[in-house]
Tab-separated table of N, CA, C and O in Angstrom:
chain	number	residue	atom	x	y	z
A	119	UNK	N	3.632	-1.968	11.573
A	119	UNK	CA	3.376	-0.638	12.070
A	119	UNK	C	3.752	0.388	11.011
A	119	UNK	O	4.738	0.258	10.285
A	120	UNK	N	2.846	1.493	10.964
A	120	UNK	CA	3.359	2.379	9.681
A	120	UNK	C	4.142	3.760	10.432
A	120	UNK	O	3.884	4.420	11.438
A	121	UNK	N	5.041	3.807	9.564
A	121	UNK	CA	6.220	5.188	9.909
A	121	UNK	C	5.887	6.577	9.218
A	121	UNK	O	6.197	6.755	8.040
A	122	UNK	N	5.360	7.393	9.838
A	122	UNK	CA	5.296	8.783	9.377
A	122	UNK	C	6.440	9.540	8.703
A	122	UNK	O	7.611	9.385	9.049
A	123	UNK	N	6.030	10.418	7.665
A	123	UNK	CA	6.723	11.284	6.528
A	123	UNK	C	7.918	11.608	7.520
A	123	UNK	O	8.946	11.247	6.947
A	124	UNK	N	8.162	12.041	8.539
A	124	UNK	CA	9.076	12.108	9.123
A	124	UNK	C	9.792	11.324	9.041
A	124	UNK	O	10.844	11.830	8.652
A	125	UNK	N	9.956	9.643	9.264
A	125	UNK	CA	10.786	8.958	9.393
A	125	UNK	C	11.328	8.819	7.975
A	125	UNK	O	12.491	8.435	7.854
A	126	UNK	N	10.373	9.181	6.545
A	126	UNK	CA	11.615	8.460	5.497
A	126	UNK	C	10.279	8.050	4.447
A	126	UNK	O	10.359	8.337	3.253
A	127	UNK	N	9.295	7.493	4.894
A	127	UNK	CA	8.273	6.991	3.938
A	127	UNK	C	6.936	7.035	4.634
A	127	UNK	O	6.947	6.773	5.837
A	128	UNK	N	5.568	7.381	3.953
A	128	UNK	CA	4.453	7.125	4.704
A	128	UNK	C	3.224	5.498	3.990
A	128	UNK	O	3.094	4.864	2.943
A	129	UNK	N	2.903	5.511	4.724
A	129	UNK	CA	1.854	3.815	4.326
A	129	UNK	C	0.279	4.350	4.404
A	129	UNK	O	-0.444	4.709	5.334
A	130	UNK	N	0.148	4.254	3.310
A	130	UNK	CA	-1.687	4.417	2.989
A	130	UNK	C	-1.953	3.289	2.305
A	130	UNK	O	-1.274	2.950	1.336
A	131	UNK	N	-3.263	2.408	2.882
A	131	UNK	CA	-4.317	1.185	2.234
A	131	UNK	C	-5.315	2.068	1.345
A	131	UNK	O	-5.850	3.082	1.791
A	132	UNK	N	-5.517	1.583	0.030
A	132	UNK	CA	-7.083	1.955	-0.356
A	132	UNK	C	-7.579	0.597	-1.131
A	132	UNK	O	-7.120	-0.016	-2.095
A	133	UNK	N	-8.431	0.450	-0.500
A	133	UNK	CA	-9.429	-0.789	-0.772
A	133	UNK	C	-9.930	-0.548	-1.979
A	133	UNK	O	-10.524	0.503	-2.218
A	134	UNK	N	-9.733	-1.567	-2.946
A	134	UNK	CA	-10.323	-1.279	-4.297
A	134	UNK	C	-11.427	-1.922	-4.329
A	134	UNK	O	-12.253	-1.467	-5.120
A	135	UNK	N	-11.723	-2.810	-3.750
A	135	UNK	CA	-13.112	-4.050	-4.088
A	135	UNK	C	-13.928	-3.976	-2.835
A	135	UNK	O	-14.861	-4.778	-2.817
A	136	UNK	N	-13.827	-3.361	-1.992
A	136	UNK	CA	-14.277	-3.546	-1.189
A	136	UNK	C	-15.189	-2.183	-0.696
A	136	UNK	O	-14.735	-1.090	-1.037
A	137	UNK	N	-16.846	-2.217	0.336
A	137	UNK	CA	-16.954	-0.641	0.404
A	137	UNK	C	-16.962	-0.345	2.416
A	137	UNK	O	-16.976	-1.255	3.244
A	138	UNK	N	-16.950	0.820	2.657
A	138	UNK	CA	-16.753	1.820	3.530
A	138	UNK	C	-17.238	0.280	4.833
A	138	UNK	O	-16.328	-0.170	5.529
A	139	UNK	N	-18.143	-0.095	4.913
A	139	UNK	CA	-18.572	-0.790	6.002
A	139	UNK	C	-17.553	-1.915	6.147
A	139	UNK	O	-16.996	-1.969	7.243
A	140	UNK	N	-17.162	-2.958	5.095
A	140	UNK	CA	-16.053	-4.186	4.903
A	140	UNK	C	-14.959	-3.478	5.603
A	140	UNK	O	-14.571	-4.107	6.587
A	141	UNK	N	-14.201	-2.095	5.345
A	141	UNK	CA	-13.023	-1.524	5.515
A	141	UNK	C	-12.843	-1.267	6.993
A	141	UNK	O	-11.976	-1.768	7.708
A	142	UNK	N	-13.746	-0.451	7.331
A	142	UNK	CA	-13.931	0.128	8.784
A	142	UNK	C	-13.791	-1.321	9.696
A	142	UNK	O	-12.937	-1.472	10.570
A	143	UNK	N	-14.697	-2.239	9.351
A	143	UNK	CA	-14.728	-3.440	10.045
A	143	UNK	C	-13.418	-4.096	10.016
A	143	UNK	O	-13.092	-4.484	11.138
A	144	UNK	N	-12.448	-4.380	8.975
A	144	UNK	CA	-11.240	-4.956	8.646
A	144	UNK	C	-9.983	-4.411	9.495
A	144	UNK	O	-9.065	-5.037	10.024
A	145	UNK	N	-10.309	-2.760	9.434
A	145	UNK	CA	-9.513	-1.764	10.130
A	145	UNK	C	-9.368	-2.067	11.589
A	145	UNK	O	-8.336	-2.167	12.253
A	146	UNK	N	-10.491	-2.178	11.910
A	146	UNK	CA	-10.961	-2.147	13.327
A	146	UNK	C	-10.343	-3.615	13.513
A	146	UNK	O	-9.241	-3.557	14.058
A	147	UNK	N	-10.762	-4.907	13.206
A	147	UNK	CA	-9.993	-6.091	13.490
A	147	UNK	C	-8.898	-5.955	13.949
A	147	UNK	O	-8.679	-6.078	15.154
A	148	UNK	N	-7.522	-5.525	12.620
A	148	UNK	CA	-6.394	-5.881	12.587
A	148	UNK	C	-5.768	-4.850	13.094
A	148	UNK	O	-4.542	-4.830	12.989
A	149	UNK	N	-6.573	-3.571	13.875
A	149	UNK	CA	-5.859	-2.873	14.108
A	149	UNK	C	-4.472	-2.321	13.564
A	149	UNK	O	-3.310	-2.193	13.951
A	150	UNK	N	-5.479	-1.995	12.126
A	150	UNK	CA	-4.291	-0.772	11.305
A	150	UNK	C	-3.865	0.075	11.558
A	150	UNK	O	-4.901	0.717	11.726
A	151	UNK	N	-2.899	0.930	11.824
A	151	UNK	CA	-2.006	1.765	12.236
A	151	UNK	C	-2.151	2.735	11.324
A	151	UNK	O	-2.125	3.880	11.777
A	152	UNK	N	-2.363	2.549	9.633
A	152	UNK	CA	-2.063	3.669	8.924
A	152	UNK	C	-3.623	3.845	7.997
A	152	UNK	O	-4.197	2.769	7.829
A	153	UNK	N	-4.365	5.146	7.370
A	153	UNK	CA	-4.638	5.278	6.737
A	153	UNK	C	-5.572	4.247	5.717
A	153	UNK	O	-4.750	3.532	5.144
A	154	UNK	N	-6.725	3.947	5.340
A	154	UNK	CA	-6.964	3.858	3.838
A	154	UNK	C	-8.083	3.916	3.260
A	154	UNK	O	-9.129	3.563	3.806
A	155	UNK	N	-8.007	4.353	2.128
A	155	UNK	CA	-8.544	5.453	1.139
A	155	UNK	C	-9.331	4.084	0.516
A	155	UNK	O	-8.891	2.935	0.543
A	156	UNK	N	-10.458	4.481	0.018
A	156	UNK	CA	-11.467	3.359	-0.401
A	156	UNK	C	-11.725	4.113	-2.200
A	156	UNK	O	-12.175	5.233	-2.443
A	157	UNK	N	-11.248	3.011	-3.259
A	157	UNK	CA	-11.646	3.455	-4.294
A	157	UNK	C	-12.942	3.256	-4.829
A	157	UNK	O	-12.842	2.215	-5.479
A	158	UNK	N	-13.804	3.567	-4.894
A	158	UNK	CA	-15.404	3.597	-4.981
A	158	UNK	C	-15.291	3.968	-6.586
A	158	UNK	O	-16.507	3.914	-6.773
A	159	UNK	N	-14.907	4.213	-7.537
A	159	UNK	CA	-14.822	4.498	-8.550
A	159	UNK	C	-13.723	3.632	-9.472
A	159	UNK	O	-13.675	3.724	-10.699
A	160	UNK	N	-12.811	2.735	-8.631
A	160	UNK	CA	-12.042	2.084	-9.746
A	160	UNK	C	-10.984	3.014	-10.084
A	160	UNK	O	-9.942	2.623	-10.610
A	161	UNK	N	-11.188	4.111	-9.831
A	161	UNK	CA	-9.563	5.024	-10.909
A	161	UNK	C	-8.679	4.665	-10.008
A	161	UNK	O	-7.640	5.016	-10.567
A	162	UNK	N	-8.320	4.140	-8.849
A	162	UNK	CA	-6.953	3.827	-8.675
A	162	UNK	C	-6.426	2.440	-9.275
A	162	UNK	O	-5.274	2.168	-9.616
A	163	UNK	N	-7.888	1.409	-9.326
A	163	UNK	CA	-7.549	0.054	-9.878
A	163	UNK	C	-7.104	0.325	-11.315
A	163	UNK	O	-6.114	-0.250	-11.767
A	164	UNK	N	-7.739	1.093	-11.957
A	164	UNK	CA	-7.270	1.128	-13.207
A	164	UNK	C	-6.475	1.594	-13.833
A	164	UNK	O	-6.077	1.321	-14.965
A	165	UNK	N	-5.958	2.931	-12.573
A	165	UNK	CA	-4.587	3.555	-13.364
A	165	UNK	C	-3.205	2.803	-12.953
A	165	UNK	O	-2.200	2.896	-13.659
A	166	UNK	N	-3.250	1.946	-11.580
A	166	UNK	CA	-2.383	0.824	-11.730
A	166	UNK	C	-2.897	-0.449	-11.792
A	166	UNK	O	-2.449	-1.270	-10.992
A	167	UNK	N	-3.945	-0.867	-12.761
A	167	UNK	CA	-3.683	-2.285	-13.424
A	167	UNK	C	-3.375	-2.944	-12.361
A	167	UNK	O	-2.342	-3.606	-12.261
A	168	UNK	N	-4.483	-2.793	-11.220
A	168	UNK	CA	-4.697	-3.942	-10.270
A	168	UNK	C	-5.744	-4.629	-10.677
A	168	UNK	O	-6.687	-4.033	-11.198
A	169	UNK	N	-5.756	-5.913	-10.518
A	169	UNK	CA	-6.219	-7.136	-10.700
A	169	UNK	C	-6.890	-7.949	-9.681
A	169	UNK	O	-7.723	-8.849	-9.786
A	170	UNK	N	-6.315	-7.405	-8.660
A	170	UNK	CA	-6.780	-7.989	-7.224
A	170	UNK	C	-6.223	-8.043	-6.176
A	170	UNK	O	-5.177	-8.608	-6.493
A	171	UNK	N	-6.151	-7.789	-4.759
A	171	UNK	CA	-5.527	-7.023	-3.774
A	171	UNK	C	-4.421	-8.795	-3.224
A	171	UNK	O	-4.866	-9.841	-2.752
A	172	UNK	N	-3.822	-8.639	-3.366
A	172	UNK	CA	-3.450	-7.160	-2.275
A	172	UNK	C	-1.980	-7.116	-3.430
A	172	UNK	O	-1.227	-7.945	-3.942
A	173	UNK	N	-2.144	-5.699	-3.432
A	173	UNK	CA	-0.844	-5.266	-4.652
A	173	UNK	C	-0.214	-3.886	-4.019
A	173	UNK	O	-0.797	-2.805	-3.934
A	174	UNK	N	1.078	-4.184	-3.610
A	174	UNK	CA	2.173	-3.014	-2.798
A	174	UNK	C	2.652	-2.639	-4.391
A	174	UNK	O	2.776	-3.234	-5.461
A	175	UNK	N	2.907	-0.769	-3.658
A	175	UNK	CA	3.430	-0.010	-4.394
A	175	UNK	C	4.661	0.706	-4.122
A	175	UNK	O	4.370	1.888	-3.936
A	176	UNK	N	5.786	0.528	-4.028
A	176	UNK	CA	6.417	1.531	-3.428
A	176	UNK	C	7.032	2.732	-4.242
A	176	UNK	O	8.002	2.528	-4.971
A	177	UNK	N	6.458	4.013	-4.118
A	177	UNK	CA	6.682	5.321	-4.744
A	177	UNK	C	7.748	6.022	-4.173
A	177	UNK	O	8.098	5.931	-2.996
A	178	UNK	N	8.381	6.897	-5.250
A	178	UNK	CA	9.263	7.639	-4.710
A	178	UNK	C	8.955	9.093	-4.078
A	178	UNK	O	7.867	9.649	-4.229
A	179	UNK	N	9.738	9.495	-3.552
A	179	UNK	CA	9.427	11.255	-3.309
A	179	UNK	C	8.825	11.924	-4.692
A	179	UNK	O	7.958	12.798	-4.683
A	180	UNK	N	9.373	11.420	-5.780
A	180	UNK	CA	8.800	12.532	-6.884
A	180	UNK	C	7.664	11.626	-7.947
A	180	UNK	O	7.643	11.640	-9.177
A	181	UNK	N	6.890	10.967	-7.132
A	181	UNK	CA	5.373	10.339	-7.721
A	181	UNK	C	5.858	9.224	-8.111
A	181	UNK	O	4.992	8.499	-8.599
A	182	UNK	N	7.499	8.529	-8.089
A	182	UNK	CA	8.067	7.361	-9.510
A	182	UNK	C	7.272	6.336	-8.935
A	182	UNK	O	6.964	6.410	-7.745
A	183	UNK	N	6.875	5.305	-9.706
A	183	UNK	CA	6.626	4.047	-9.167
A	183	UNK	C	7.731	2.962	-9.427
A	183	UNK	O	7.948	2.213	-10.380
A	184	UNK	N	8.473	3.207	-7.968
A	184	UNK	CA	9.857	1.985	-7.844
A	184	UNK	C	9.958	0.242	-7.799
A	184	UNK	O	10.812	-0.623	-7.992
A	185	UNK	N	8.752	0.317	-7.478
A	185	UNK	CA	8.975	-1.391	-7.230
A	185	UNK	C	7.133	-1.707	-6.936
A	185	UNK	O	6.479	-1.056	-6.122
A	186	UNK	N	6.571	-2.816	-7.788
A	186	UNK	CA	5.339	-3.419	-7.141
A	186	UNK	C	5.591	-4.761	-6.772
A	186	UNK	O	6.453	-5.470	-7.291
A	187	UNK	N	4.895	-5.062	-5.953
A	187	UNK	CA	5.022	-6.543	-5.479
A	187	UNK	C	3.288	-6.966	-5.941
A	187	UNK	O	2.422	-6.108	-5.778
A	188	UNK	N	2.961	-8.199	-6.454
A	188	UNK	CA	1.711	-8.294	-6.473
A	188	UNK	C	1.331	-9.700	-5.331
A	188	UNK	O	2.088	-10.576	-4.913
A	189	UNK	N	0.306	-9.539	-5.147
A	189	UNK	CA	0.140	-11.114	-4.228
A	189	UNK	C	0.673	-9.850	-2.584
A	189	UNK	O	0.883	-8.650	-2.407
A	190	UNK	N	0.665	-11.220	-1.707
A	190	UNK	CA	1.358	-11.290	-0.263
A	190	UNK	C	2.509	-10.511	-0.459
A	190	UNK	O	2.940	-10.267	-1.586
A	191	UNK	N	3.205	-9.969	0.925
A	191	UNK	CA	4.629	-9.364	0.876
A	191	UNK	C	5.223	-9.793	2.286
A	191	UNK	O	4.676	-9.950	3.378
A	192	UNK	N	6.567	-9.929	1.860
A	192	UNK	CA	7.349	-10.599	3.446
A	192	UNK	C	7.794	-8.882	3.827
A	192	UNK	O	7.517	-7.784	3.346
A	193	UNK	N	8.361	-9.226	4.597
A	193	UNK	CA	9.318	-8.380	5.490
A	193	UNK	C	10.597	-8.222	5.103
A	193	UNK	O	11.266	-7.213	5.326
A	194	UNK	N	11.008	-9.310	4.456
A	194	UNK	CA	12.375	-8.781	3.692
A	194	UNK	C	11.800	-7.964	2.038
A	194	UNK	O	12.024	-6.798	1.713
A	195	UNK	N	11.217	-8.759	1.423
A	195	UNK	CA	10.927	-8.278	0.082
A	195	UNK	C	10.601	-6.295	0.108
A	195	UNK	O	10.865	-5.430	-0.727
A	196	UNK	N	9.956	-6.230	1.432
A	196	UNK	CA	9.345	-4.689	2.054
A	196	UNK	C	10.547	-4.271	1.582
A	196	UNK	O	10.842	-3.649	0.562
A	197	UNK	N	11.416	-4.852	2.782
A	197	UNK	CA	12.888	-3.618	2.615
A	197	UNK	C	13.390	-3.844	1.582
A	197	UNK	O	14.173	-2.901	1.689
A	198	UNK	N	13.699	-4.351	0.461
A	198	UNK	CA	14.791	-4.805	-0.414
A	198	UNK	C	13.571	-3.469	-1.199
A	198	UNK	O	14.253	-2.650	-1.816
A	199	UNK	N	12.513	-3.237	-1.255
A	199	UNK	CA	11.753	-2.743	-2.106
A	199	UNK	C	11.510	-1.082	-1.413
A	199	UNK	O	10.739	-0.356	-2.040
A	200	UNK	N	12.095	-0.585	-0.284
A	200	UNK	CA	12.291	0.415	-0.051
A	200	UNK	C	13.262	1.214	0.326
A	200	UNK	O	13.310	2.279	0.941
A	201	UNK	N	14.640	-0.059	-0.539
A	201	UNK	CA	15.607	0.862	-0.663
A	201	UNK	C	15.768	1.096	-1.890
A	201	UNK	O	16.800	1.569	-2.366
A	202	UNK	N	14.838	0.809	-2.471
A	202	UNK	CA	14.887	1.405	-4.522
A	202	UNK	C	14.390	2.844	-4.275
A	202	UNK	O	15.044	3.751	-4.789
A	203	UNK	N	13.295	3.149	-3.538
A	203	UNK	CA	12.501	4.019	-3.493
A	203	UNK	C	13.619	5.357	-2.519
A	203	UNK	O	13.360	6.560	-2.487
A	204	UNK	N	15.009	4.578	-1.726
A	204	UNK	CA	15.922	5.987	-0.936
A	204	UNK	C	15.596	5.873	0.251
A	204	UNK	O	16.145	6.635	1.048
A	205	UNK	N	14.731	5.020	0.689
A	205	UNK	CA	14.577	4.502	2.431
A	205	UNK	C	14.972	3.121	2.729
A	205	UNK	O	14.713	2.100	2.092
A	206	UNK	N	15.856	3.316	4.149
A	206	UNK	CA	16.310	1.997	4.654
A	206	UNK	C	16.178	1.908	5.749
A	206	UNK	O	16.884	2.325	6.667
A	207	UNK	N	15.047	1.228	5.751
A	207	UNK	CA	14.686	0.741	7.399
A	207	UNK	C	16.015	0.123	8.246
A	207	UNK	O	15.885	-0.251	9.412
């Protein structure tokens, strides 16, 4: 479930490989909770040197990039990786 700017951190998806019809459909499945932004142009793949999804970012309040995970992510690795960033679930 994603936690609003209020709580401490916000969660946005943007699909790099994928377009508008794949997403909506994926969304709709898994019933996503948060946000995501579809890169149709590649500039997000390329300004972080993604390779292939699924790749977590966790940013700080002032743009830093604190921690990536590439591949899958657990539930512990999440938190251990968003208390670099000043949030603790």
């Amino acid at each position: 479930a994603s936690k609003s700017s209020k709580d401490g951190y916000s969660v946005l998806g943007i699909a790099v490989e994928d377009g508008r019809a794949a997403v909506t459909e994926f969304a709709r499945e898994t019933k996503l909770v948060f946000p995501i932004a579809l890169d149709l142009n590649s500039t997000v793949k390329r300004a972080y040197r993604i390779f292939g999804p699924p790749a977590t970012f966790f940013i700080d309040g002032q743009g830093v990039v604190r921690d990536v995970v590439l591949g899958p992510i657990t539930a512990q690795r999440a938190r251990e990786a968003m208390k670099k960033v000043g949030v603790v679930p």
